[in-house]
GROMACS .gro file of C-alpha atoms in nm:
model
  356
    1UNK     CA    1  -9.682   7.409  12.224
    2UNK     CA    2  -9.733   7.781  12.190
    3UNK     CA    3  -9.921   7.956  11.904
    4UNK     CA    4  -9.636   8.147  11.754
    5UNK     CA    5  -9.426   7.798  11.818
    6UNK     CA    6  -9.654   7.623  11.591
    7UNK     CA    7  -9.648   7.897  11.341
    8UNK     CA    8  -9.320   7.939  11.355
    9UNK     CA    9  -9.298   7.526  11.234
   10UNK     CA   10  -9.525   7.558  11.004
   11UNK     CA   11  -9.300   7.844  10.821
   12UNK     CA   12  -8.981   7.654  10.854
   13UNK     CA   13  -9.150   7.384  10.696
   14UNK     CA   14  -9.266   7.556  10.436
   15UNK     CA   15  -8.943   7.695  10.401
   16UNK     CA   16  -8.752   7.304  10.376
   17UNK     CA   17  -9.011   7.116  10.201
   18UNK     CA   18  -9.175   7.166   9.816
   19UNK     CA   19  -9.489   7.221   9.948
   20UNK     CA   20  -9.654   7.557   9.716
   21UNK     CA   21  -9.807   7.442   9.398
   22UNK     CA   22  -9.709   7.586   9.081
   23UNK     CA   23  -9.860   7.674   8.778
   24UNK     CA   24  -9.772   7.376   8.600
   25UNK     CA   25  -9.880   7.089   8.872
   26UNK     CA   26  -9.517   7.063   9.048
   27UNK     CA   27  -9.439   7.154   9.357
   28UNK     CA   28  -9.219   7.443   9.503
   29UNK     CA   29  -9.016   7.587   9.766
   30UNK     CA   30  -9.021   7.931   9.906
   31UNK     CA   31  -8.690   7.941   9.750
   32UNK     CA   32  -8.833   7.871   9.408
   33UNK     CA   33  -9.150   8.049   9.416
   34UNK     CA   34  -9.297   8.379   9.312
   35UNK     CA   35  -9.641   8.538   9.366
   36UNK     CA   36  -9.752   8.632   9.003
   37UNK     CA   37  -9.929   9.007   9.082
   38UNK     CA   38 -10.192   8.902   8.820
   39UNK     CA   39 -10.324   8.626   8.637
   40UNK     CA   40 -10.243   8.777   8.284
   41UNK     CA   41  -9.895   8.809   8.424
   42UNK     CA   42  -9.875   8.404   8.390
   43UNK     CA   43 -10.019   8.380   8.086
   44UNK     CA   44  -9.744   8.573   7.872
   45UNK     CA   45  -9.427   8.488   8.070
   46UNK     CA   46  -9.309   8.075   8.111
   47UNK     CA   47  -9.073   7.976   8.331
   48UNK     CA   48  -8.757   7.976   8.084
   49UNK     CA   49  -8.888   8.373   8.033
   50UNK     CA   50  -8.889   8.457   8.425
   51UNK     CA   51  -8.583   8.301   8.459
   52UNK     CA   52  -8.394   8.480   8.215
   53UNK     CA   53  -8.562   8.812   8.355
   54UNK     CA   54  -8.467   8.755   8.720
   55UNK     CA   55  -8.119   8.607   8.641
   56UNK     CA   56  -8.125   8.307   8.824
   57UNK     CA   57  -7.923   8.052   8.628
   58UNK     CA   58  -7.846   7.811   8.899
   59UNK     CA   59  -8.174   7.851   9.137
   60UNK     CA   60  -8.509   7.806   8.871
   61UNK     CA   61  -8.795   7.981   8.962
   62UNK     CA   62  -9.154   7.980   8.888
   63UNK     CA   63  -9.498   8.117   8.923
   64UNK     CA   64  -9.693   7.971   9.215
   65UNK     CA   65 -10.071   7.823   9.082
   66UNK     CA   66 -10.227   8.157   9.062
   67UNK     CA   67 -10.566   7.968   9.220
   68UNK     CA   68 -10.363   7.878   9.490
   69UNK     CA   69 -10.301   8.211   9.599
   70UNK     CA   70 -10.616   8.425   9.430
   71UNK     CA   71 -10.735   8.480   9.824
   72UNK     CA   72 -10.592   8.841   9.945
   73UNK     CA   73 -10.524   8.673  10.289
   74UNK     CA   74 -10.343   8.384  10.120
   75UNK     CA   75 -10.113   8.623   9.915
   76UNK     CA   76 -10.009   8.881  10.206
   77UNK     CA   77  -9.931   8.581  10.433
   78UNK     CA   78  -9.696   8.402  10.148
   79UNK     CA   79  -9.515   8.781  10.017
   80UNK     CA   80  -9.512   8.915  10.382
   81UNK     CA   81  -9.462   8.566  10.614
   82UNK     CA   82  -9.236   8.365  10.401
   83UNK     CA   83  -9.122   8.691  10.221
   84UNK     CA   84  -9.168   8.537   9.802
   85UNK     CA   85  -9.124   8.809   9.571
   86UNK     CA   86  -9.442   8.895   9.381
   87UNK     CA   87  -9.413   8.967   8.971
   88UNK     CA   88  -9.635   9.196   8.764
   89UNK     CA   89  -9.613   9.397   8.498
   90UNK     CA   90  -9.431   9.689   8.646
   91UNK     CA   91  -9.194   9.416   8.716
   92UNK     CA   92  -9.184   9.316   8.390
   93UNK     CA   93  -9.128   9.646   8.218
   94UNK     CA   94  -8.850   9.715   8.478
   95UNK     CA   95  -8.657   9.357   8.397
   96UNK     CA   96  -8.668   9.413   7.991
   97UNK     CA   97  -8.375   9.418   7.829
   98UNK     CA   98  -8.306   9.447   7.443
   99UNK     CA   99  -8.090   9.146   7.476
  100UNK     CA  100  -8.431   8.957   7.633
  101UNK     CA  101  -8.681   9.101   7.309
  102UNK     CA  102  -8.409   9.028   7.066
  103UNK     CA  103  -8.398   8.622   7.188
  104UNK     CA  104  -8.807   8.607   7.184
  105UNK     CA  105  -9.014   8.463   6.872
  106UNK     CA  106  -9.264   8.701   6.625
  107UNK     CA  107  -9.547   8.508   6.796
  108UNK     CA  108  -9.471   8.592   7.136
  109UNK     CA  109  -9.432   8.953   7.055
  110UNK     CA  110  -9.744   9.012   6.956
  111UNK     CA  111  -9.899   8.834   7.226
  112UNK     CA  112  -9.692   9.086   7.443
  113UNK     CA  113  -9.762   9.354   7.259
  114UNK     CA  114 -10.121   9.282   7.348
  115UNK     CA  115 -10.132   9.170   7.705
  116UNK     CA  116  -9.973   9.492   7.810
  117UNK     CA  117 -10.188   9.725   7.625
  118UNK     CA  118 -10.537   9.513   7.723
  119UNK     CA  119 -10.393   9.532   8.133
  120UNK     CA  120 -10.068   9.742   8.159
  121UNK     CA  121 -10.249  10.074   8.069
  122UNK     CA  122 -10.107  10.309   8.328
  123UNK     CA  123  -9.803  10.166   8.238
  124UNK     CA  124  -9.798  10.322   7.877
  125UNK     CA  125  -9.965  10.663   7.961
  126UNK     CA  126  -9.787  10.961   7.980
  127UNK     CA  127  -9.770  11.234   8.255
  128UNK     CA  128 -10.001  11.454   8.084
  129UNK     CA  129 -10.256  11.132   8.022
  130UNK     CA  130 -10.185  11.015   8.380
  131UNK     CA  131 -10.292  11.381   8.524
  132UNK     CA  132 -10.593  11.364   8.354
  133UNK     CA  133 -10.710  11.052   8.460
  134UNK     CA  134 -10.711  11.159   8.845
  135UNK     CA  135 -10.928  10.896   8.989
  136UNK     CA  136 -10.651  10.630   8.883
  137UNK     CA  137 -10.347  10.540   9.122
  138UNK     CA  138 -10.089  10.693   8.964
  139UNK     CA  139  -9.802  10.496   8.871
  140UNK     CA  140  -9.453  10.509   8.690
  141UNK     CA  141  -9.515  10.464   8.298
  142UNK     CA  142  -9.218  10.211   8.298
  143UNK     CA  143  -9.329  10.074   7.985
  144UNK     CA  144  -9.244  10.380   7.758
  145UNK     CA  145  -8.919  10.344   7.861
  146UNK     CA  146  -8.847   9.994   7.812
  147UNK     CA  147  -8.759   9.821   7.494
  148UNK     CA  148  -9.071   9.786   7.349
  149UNK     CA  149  -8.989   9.790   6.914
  150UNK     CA  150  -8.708   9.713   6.710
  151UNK     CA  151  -8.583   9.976   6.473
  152UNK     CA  152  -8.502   9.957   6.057
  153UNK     CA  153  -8.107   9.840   6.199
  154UNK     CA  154  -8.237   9.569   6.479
  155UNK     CA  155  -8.156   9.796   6.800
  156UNK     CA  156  -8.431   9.739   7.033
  157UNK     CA  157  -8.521  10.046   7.233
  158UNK     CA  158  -8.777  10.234   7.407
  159UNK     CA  159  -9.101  10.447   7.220
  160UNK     CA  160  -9.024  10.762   7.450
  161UNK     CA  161  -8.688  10.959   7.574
  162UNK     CA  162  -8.655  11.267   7.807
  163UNK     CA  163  -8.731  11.338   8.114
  164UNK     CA  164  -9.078  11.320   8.089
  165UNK     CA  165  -9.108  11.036   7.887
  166UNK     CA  166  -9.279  11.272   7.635
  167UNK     CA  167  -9.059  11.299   7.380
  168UNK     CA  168  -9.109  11.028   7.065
  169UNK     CA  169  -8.800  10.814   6.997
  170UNK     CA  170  -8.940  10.608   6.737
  171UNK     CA  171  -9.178  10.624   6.462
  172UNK     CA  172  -9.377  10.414   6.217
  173UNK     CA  173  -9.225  10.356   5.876
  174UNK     CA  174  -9.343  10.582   5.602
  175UNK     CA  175  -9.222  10.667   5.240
  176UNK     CA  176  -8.914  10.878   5.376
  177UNK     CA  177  -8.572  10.691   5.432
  178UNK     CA  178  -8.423  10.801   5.717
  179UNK     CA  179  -8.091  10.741   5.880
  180UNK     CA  180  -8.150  11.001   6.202
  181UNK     CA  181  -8.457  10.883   6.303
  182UNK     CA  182  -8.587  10.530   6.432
  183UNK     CA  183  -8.844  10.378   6.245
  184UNK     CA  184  -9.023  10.074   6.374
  185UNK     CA  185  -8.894   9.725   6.117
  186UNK     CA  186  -9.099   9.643   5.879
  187UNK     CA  187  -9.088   9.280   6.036
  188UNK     CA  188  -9.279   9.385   6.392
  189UNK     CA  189  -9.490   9.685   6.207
  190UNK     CA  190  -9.660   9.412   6.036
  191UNK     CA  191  -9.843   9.317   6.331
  192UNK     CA  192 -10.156   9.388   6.437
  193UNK     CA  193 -10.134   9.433   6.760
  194UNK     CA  194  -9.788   9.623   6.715
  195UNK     CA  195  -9.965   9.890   6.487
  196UNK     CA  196 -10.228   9.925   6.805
  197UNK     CA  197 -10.008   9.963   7.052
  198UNK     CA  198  -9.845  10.229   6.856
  199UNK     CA  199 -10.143  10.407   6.801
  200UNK     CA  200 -10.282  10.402   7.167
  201UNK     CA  201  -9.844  10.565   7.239
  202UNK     CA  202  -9.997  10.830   6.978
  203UNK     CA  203  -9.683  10.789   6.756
  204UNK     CA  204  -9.692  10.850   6.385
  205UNK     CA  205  -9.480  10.899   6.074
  206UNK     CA  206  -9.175  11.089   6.065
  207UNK     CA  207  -9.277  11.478   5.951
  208UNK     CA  208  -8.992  11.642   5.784
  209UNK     CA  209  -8.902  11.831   6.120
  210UNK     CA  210  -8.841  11.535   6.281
  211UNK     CA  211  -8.581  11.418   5.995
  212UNK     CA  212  -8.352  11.694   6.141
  213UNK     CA  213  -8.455  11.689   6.504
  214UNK     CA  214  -8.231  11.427   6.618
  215UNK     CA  215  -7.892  11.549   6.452
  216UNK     CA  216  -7.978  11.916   6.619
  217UNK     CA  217  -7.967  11.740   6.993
  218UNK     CA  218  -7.611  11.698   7.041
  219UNK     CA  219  -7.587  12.092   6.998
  220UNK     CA  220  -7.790  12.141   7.334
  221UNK     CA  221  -7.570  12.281   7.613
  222UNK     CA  222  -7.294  12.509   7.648
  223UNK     CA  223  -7.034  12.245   7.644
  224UNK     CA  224  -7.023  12.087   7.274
  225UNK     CA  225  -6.817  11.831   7.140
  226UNK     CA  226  -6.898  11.708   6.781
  227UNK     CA  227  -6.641  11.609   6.514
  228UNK     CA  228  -6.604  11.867   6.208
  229UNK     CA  229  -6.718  11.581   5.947
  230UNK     CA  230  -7.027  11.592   6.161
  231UNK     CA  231  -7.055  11.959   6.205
  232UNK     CA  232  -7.042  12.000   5.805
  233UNK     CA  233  -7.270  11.717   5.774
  234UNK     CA  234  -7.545  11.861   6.010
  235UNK     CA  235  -7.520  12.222   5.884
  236UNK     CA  236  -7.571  12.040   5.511
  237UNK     CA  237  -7.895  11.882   5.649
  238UNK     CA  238  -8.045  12.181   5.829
  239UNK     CA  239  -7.982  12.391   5.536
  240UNK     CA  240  -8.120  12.165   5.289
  241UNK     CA  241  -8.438  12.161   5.517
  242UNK     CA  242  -8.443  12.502   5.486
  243UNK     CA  243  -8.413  12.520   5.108
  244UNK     CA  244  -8.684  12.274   5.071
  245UNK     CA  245  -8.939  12.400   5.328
  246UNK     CA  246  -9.145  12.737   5.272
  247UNK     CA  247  -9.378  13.002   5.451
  248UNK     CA  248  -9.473  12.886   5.774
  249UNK     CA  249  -9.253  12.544   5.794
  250UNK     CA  250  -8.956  12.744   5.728
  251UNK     CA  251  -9.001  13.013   5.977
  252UNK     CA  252  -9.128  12.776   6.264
  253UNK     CA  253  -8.770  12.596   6.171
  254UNK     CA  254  -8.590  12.867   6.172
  255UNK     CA  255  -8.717  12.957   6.547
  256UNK     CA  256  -8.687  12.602   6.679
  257UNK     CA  257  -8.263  12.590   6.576
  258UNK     CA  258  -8.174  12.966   6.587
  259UNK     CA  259  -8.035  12.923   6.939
  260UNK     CA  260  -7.868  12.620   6.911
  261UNK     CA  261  -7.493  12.654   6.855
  262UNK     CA  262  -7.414  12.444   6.519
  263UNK     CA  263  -7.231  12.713   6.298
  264UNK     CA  264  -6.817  12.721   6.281
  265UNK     CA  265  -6.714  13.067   6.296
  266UNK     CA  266  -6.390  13.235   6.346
  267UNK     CA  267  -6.232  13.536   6.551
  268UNK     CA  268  -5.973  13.677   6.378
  269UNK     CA  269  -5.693  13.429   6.320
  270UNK     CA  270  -5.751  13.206   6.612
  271UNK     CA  271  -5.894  12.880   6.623
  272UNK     CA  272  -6.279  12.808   6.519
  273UNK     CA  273  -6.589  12.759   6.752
  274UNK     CA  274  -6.918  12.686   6.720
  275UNK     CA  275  -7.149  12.945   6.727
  276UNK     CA  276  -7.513  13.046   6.698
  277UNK     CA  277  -7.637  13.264   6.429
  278UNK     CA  278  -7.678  13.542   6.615
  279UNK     CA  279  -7.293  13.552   6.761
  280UNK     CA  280  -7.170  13.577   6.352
  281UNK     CA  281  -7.181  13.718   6.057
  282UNK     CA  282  -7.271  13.646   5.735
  283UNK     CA  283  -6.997  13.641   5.440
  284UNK     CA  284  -7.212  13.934   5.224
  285UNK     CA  285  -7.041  14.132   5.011
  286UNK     CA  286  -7.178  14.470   5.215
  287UNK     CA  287  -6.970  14.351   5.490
  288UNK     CA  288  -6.654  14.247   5.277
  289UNK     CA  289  -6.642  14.576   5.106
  290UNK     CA  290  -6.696  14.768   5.453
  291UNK     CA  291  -6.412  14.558   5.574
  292UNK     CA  292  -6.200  14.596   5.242
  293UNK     CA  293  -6.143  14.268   5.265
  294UNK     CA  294  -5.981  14.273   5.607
  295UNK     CA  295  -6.147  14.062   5.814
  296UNK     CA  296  -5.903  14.063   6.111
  297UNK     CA  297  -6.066  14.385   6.163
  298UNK     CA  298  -6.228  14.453   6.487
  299UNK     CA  299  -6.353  14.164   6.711
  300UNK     CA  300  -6.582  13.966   6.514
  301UNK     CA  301  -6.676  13.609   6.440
  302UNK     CA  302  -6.750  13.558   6.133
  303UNK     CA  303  -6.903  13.219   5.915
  304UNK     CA  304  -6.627  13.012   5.825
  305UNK     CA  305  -6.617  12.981   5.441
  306UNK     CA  306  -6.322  12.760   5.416
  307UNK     CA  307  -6.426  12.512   5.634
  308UNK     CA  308  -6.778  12.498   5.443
  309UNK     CA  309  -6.599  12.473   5.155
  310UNK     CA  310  -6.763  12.177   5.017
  311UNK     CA  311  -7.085  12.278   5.115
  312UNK     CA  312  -7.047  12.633   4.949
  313UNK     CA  313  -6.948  12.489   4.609
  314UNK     CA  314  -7.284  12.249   4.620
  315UNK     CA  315  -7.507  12.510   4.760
  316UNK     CA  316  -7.378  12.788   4.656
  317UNK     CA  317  -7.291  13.108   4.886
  318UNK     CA  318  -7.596  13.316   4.829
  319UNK     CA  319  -7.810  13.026   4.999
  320UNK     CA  320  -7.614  13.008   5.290
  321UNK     CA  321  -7.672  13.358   5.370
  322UNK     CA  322  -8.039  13.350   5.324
  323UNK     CA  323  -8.016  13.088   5.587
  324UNK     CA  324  -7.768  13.259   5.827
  325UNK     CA  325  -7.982  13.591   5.822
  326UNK     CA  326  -8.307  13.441   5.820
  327UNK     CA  327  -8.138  13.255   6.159
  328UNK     CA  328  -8.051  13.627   6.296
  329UNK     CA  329  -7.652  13.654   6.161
  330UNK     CA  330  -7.557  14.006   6.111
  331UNK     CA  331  -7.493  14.142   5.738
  332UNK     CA  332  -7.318  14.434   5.886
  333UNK     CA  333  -7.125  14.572   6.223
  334UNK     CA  334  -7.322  14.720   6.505
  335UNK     CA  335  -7.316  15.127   6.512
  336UNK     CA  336  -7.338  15.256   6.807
  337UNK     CA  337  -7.217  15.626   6.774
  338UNK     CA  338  -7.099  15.750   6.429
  339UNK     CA  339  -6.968  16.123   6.413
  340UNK     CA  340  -6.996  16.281   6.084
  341UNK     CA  341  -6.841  16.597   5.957
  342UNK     CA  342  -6.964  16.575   5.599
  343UNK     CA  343  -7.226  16.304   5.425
  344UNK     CA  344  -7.101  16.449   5.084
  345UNK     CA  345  -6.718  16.305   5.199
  346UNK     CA  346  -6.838  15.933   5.291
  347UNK     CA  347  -6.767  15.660   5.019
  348UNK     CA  348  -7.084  15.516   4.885
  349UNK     CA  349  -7.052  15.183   5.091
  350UNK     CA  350  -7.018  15.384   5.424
  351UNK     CA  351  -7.295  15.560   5.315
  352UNK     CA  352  -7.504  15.246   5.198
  353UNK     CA  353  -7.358  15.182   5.609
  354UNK     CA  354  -7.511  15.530   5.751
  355UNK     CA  355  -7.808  15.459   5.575
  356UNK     CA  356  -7.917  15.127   5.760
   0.00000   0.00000   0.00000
């Protein structure tokens, strides 16, 4: 009987017979086992919980006694050798589903909520946090984009969005009722250890900014597809952001959405697009009375009144302009080259014109 013969045995019977000890005193298969990464990892997910994490309806697994493989040696031989999965928080984070949060208890929650932010640390930082600390491994932060909080309609989703995980996709409640932006529920806020892990993620309350932030993302790109009721209804909210805000809010606004192509103009008679400010211009009454009223005139785009119409009669023109100019729309045509033969033979608009 050769070494590797023996060995070889002694894996196959490992393999046949319930031999590993589990966490709770029975006895396990290779099938049935997995290496827990960490003894915390045991302590906040059962056996109905791993289950229904690794899918495995008809073939129940469970932790093996974490005592029983605490020895490095032990652990390498039973993940490497007999080839049992191991299960840790990165694990954990990766497996979450909103389906899984929305079937667990308040109670268990919190005790989540706390076991990953007293030993899952590097799994909540971000890349900027994670640079900083440079004598830590660095690791994916899975955990900002699983579905850590429920928000105020009971979608479960993830505290971060973007490519860099950097951007905030939920908030804490505060006095402002919100339909475009999450807000944690009032049910989970409530605990403790939810408000801490929401402090350590360094996410607030909603500032008015970020009221409007979320309907001004589906403008990003050059290929746009939004539904006029929706294009009316976001111009209504950025404008009504800019009506409210002042001095410095307002002009940090107005730089963070001039680019973004929200407005419906129109070309001549042809069909309307959307537009940035700076493609358009404004309905003033310089321009109309330059144009005499014919604004089939030349090549330009210009704010579509009629399709604002209800947002016109509750805001009234003069406010809209403010807020087209103020976002760079013109007031008047470009001049490139103007010939005169006699300022005293000009009409007092193309004058007013000459003048700028």
């Amino acid at each position: 009987l050769t070494k590797n013969t023996f060995f070889e045995a002694y894996k196959d019977t490992l393999r046949k017979e319930a031999l590993l000890l589990s966490r709770n005193g029975q006895y396990l298969k290779v099938s049935n086992s997995v290496i827990p990464a960490r003894r915390e990892i045991v302590e906040i997910v059962d056996r109905k919980q791993l289950n229904d994490l690794l899918k495995k309806s008809n073939q129940e697994k469970d932790f093996v006694c974490v005592d029983s493989c605490s020895d490095d040696d032990i652990k390498c031989y039973l993940t490497s050798e007999l080839e049992i999965d191991s299960f840790g928080y990165s694990d954990l984070a990766r497996l979450l589903t909103a389906e899984f949060m929305q079937r667990q208890p308040k109670e268990w929650i919190s005790k989540f909520y706390y076991s990953i932010f007293d030993n899952a640390k590097q799994l909540l930082k971000s890349k900027k946090q994670s640079e900083m600390a440079r004598w830590e491994q660095k690791v994916e932060p899975l955990f900002r984009k699983a579905p850590l909080f429920k928000n105020q309609n009971g979608v479960w989703m993830a505290p971060f969005k973007g490519e860099l995980l950097d951007t905030i996709n939920i908030y804490k409640p505060s006095g402002i009722v919100s339909t475009t932006v999450n807000i944690v529920c009032k049910e989970l806020f409530e605990l403790k250890n939810c408000q801490t892990l929401l402090d350590y993620l360094d996410i607030g309350e909603p500032n008015k900014f970020d009221q409007v932030k979320e309907s001004l993302l589906k403008y990003e790109g050059k290929s746009v597809e939004v539904e006029n009721s929706q294009i009316m209804e976001d111009f209504e909210t950025f404008l009504s952001f800019f009506k409210q805000s002042l001095g410095e809010e307002r002009q940090s606004f107005v730089e963070k959405i001039k680019n973004y192509q929200f407005i419906f103009g129109k070309k001549n008679d042809s069909d309307g697009f959307l537009y940035k400010a700076g493609d358009i211009y404004a309905p003033t009454s310089i321009l109309d009375q330059y144009l005499k009223g014919d604004k089939a005139k030349g090549n330009l785009v210009f704010f579509d009144e009629a399709f604002y119409k209800s947002v016109v009669k509750k805001y009234g023109i003069d406010l809209i302009i403010d807020f087209l100019v103020a976002l760079g729309a013109k007031e008047f045509p470009d001049i490139e080259q103007v010939r005169i033969g006699s300022y005293y033979f000009l009409t007092d608009y193309q004058k007013k014109i000459a003048d700028q």
